[in-house]
Short mmCIF file of C-alpha atoms in Angstrom, two decimals:
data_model
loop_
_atom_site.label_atom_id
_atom_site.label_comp_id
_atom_site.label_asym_id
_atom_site.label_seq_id
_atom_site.Cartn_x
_atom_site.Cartn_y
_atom_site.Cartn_z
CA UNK A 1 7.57 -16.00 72.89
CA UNK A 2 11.17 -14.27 72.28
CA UNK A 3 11.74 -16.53 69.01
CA UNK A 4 8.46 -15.96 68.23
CA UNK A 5 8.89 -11.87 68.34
CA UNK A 6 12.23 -12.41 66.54
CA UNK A 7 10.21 -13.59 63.71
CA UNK A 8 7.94 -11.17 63.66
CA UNK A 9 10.54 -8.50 63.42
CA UNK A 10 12.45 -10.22 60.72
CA UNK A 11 9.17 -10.64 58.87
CA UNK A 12 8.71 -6.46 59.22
CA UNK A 13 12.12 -6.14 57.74
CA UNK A 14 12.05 -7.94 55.07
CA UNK A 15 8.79 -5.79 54.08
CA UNK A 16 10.08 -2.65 54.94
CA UNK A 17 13.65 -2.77 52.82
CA UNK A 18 14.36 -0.91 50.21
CA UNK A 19 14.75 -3.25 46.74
CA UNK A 20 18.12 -3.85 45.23
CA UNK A 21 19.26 -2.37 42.15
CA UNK A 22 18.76 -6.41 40.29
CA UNK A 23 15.54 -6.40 41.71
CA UNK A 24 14.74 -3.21 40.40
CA UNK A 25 16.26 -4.17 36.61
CA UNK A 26 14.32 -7.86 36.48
CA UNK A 27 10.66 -5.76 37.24
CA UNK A 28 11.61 -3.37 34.58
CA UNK A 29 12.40 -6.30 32.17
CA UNK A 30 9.14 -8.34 33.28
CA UNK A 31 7.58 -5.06 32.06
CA UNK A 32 8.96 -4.77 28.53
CA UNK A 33 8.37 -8.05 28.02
CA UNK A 34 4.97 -7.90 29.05
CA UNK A 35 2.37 -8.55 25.98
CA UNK A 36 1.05 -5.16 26.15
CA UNK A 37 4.15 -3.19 26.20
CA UNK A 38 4.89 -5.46 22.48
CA UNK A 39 1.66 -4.06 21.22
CA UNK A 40 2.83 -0.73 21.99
CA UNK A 41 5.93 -1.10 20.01
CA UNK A 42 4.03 -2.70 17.05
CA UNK A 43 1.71 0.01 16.60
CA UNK A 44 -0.12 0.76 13.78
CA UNK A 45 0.42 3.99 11.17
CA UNK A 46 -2.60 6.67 11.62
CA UNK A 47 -3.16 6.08 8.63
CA UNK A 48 -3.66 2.36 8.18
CA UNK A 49 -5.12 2.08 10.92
CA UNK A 50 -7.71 4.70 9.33
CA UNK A 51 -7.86 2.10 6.43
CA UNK A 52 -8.49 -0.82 8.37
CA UNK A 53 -11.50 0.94 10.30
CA UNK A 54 -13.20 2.11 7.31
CA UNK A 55 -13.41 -1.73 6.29
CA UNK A 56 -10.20 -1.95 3.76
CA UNK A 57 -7.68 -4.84 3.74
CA UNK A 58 -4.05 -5.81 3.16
CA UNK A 59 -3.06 -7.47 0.17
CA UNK A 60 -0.66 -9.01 1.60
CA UNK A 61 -3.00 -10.86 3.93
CA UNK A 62 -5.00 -11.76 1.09
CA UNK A 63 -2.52 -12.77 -2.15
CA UNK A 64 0.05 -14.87 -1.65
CA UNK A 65 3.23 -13.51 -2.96
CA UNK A 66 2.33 -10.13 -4.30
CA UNK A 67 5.09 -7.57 -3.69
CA UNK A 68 4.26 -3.88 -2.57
CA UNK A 69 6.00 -0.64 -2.97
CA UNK A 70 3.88 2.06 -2.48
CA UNK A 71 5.45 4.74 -4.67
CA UNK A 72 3.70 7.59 -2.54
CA UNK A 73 5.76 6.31 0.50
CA UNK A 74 8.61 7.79 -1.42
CA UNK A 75 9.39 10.66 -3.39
CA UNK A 76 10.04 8.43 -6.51
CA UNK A 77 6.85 9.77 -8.00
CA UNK A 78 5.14 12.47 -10.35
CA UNK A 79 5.39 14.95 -6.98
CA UNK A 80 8.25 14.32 -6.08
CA UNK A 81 6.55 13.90 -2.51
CA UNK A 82 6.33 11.40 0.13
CA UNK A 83 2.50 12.20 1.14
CA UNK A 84 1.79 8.26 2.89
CA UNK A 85 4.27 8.82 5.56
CA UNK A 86 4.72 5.71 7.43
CA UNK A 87 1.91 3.53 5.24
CA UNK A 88 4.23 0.67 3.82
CA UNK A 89 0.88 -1.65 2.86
CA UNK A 90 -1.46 -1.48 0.20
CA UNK A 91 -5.00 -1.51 0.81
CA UNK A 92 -8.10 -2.13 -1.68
CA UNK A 93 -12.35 -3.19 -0.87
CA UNK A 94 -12.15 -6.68 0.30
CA UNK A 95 -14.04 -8.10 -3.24
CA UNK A 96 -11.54 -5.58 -5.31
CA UNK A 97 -8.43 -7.71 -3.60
CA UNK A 98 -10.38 -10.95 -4.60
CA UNK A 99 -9.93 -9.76 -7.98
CA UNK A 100 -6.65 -8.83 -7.56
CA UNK A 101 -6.08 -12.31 -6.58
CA UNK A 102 -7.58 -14.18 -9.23
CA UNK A 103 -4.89 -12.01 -11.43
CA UNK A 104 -1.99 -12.76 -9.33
CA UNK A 105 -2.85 -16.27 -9.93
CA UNK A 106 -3.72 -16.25 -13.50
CA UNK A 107 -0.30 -14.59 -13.83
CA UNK A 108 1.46 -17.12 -11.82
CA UNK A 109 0.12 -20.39 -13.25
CA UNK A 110 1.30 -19.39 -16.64
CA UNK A 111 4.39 -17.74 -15.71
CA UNK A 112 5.54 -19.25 -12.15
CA UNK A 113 8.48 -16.34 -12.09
CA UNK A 114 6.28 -13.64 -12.66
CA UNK A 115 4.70 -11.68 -9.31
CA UNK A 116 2.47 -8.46 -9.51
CA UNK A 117 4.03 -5.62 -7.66
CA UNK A 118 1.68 -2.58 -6.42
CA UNK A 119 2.57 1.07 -6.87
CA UNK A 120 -0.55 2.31 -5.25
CA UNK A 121 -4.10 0.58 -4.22
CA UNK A 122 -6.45 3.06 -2.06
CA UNK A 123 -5.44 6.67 -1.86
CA UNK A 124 -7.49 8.36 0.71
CA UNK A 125 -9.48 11.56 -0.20
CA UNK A 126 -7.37 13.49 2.48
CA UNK A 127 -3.90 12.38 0.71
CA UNK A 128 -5.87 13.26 -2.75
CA UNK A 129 -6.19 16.91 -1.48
CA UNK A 130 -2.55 17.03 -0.98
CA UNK A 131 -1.48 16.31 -3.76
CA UNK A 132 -4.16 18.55 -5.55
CA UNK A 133 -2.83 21.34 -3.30
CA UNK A 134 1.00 21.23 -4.45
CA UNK A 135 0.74 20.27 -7.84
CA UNK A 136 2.08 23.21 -9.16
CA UNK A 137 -0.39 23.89 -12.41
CA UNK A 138 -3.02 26.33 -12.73
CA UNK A 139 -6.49 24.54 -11.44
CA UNK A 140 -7.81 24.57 -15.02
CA UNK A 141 -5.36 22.28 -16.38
CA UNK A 142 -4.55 20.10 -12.88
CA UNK A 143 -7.34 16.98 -13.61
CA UNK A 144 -5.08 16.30 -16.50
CA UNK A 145 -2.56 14.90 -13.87
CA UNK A 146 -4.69 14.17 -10.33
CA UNK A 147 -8.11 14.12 -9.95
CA UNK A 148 -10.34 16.57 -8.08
CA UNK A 149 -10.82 16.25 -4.59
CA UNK A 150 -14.24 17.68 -4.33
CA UNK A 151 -14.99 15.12 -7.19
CA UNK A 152 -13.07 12.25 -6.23
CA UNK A 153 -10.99 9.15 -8.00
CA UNK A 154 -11.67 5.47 -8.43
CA UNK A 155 -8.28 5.44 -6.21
CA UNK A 156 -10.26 7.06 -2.80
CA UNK A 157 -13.03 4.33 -3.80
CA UNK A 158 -10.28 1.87 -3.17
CA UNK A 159 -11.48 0.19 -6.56
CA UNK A 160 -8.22 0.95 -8.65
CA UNK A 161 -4.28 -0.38 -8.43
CA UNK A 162 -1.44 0.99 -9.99
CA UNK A 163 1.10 -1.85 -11.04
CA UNK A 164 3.32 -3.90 -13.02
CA UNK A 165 4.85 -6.84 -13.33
CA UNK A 166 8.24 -8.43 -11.25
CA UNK A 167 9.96 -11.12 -12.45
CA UNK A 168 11.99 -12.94 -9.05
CA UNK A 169 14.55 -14.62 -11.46
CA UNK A 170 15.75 -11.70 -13.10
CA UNK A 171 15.15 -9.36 -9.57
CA UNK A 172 13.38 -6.58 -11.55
CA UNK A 173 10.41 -5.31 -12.89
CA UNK A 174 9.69 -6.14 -16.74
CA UNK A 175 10.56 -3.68 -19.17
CA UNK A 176 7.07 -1.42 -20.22
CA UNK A 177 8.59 1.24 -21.74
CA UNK A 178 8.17 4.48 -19.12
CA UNK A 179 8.49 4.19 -15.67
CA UNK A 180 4.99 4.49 -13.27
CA UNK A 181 3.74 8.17 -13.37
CA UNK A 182 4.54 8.97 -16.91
CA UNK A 183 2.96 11.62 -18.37
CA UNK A 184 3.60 11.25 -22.06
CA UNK A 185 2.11 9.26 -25.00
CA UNK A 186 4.41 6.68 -24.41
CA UNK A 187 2.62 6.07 -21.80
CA UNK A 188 -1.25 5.15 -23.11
CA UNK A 189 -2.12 2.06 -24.19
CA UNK A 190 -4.12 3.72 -26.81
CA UNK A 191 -0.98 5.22 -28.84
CA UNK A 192 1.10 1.82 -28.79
CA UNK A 193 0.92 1.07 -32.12
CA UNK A 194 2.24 4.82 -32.73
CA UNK A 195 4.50 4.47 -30.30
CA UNK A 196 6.13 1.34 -31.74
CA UNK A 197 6.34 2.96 -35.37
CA UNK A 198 8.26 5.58 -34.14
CA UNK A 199 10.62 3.84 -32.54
CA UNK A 200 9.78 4.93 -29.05
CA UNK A 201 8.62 1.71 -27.58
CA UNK A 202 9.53 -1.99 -28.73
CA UNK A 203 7.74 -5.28 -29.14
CA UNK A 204 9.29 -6.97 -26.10
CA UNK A 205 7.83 -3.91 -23.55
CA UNK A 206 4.59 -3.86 -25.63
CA UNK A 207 4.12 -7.79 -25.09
CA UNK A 208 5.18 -7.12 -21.62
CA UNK A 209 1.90 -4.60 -21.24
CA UNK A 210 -0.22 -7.11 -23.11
CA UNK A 211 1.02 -9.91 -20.29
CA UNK A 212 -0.17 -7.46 -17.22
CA UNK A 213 -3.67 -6.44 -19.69
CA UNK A 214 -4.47 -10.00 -20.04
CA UNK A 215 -4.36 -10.99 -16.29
CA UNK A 216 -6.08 -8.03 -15.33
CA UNK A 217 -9.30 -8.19 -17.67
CA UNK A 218 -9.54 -11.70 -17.52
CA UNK A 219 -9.75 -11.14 -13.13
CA UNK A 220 -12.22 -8.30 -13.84
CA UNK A 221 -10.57 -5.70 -14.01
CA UNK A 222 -10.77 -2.50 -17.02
CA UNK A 223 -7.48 -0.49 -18.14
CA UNK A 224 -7.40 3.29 -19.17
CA UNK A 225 -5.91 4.73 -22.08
CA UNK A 226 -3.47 6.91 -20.84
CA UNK A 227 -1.85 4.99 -17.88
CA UNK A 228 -0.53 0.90 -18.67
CA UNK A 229 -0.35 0.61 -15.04
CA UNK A 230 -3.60 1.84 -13.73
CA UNK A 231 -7.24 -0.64 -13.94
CA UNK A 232 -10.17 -0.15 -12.36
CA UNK A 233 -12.54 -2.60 -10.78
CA UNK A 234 -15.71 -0.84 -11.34
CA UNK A 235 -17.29 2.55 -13.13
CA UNK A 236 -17.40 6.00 -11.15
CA UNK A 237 -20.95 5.26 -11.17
CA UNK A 238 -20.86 1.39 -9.96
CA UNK A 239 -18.45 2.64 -7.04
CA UNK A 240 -20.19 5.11 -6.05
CA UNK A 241 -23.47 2.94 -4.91
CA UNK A 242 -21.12 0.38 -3.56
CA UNK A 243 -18.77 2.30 -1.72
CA UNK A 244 -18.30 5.73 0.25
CA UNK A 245 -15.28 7.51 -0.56
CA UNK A 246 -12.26 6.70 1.83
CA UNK A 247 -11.38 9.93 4.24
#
């Protein structure tokens, strides 16, 4: 009986004692190593996460090699603004990135150096009304540079992608003339031929449009006249039955 109280009492005290300082640090580092305290670190942006619920997805899932750099994740843009915060990813309708794929490919069988690099894919209507808000124009003048909010753009559809062309040899983009967000007639598409008479664009960074055009159409995709880097996958009217505006 006395060795078998002894036990007992040891048993107690070995329940009852405080923890040690190591055992105290190796919980702590079972804990941060714990699968949901990763998640937790990982988290997704607000923003994209806002994306991903409303049925949008990453291109970079979906293309193999394209290269992002969302120029409204950095105030190298018309505004002057970063208004995407910590949104690094491009996002588009799931049959607009098909299309985007078919061009990344078309691109890459005939030029294997060649890589399309996004400026800007979806641009949610609440992002939209920012940057309607602080362009600083009067209102009559403003859809000359961002659309309407209360209207909306092919952009909130998440039908349209700003781009160019990056060539991994030469680690650069090729030479189109004016950087993304012009806002000059050197610009359009439409005034090329101008353009190149007067000396303000060349035949190397008109070709170099022409090479970006032709992947585009041929995946399905339309150009404007005023912006080389912007295409649309469908009409206002065609997106508008498919799609609901992205908040």
């Amino acid at each position: 009986m006395r060795f078998l109280y002894i036990a007992l009492v040891l048993i107690i005290w070995s329940c009852s004692t405080p923890k040690s300082d190591q055992e105290i640090f190796s919980e702590k580092q079972k804990e941060n190593l714990s699968p949901i305290a990763q998640v937790e670190q990982e988290s997704i942006p607000t923003l994209e996460q806002t994306l991903i619920d409303q049925g949008l997805v990453n291109l970079e899932d979906v293309i193999p090699g394209i290269r992002i750099e969302l120029k409204y994740s950095t105030t190298d843009n018309f505004f002057g603004q970063d208004v995407y915060g910590d949104l690094t990813h491009a996002y588009l309708q799931p049959e607009v990135a098909e299309r985007l794929k078919k061009a990344q490919e078309i691109l890459q069988d005939e030029y294997p150096q060649l890589s399309l690099l996004v400026y800007d894919g979806v641009r949610p209507l609440s992002v939209q009304q920012i940057l309607w808000d602080n362009l600083d124009k009067p209102d009559s003048i403003k859809p000359l540079y961002v659309a309407d909010p209360k209207k909306g753009s092919l952009h909130n559809f998440g039908v349209a992608v700003d781009l160019t062309i990056f060539d991994t040899e030469a680690d650069s983009v090729l030479d189109m003339g004016t950087g993304y967000d012009f806002f000059g007639y050197a610009a359009y598409p439409d005034r090329e031929a101008q353009m190149l008479a007067e000396g303000v664009l060349t035949e190397a960074q008109i070709k170099n449009r022409e090479i970006l055009r032709k992947v585009m159409t041929e995946a399905g995709f339309t150009g404007i006249g005023s912006e080389w880097w912007h295409f649309n996958a469908y009409s206002r009217k065609e997106a508008g039955e498919k799609f609901k505006i992205v908040d």
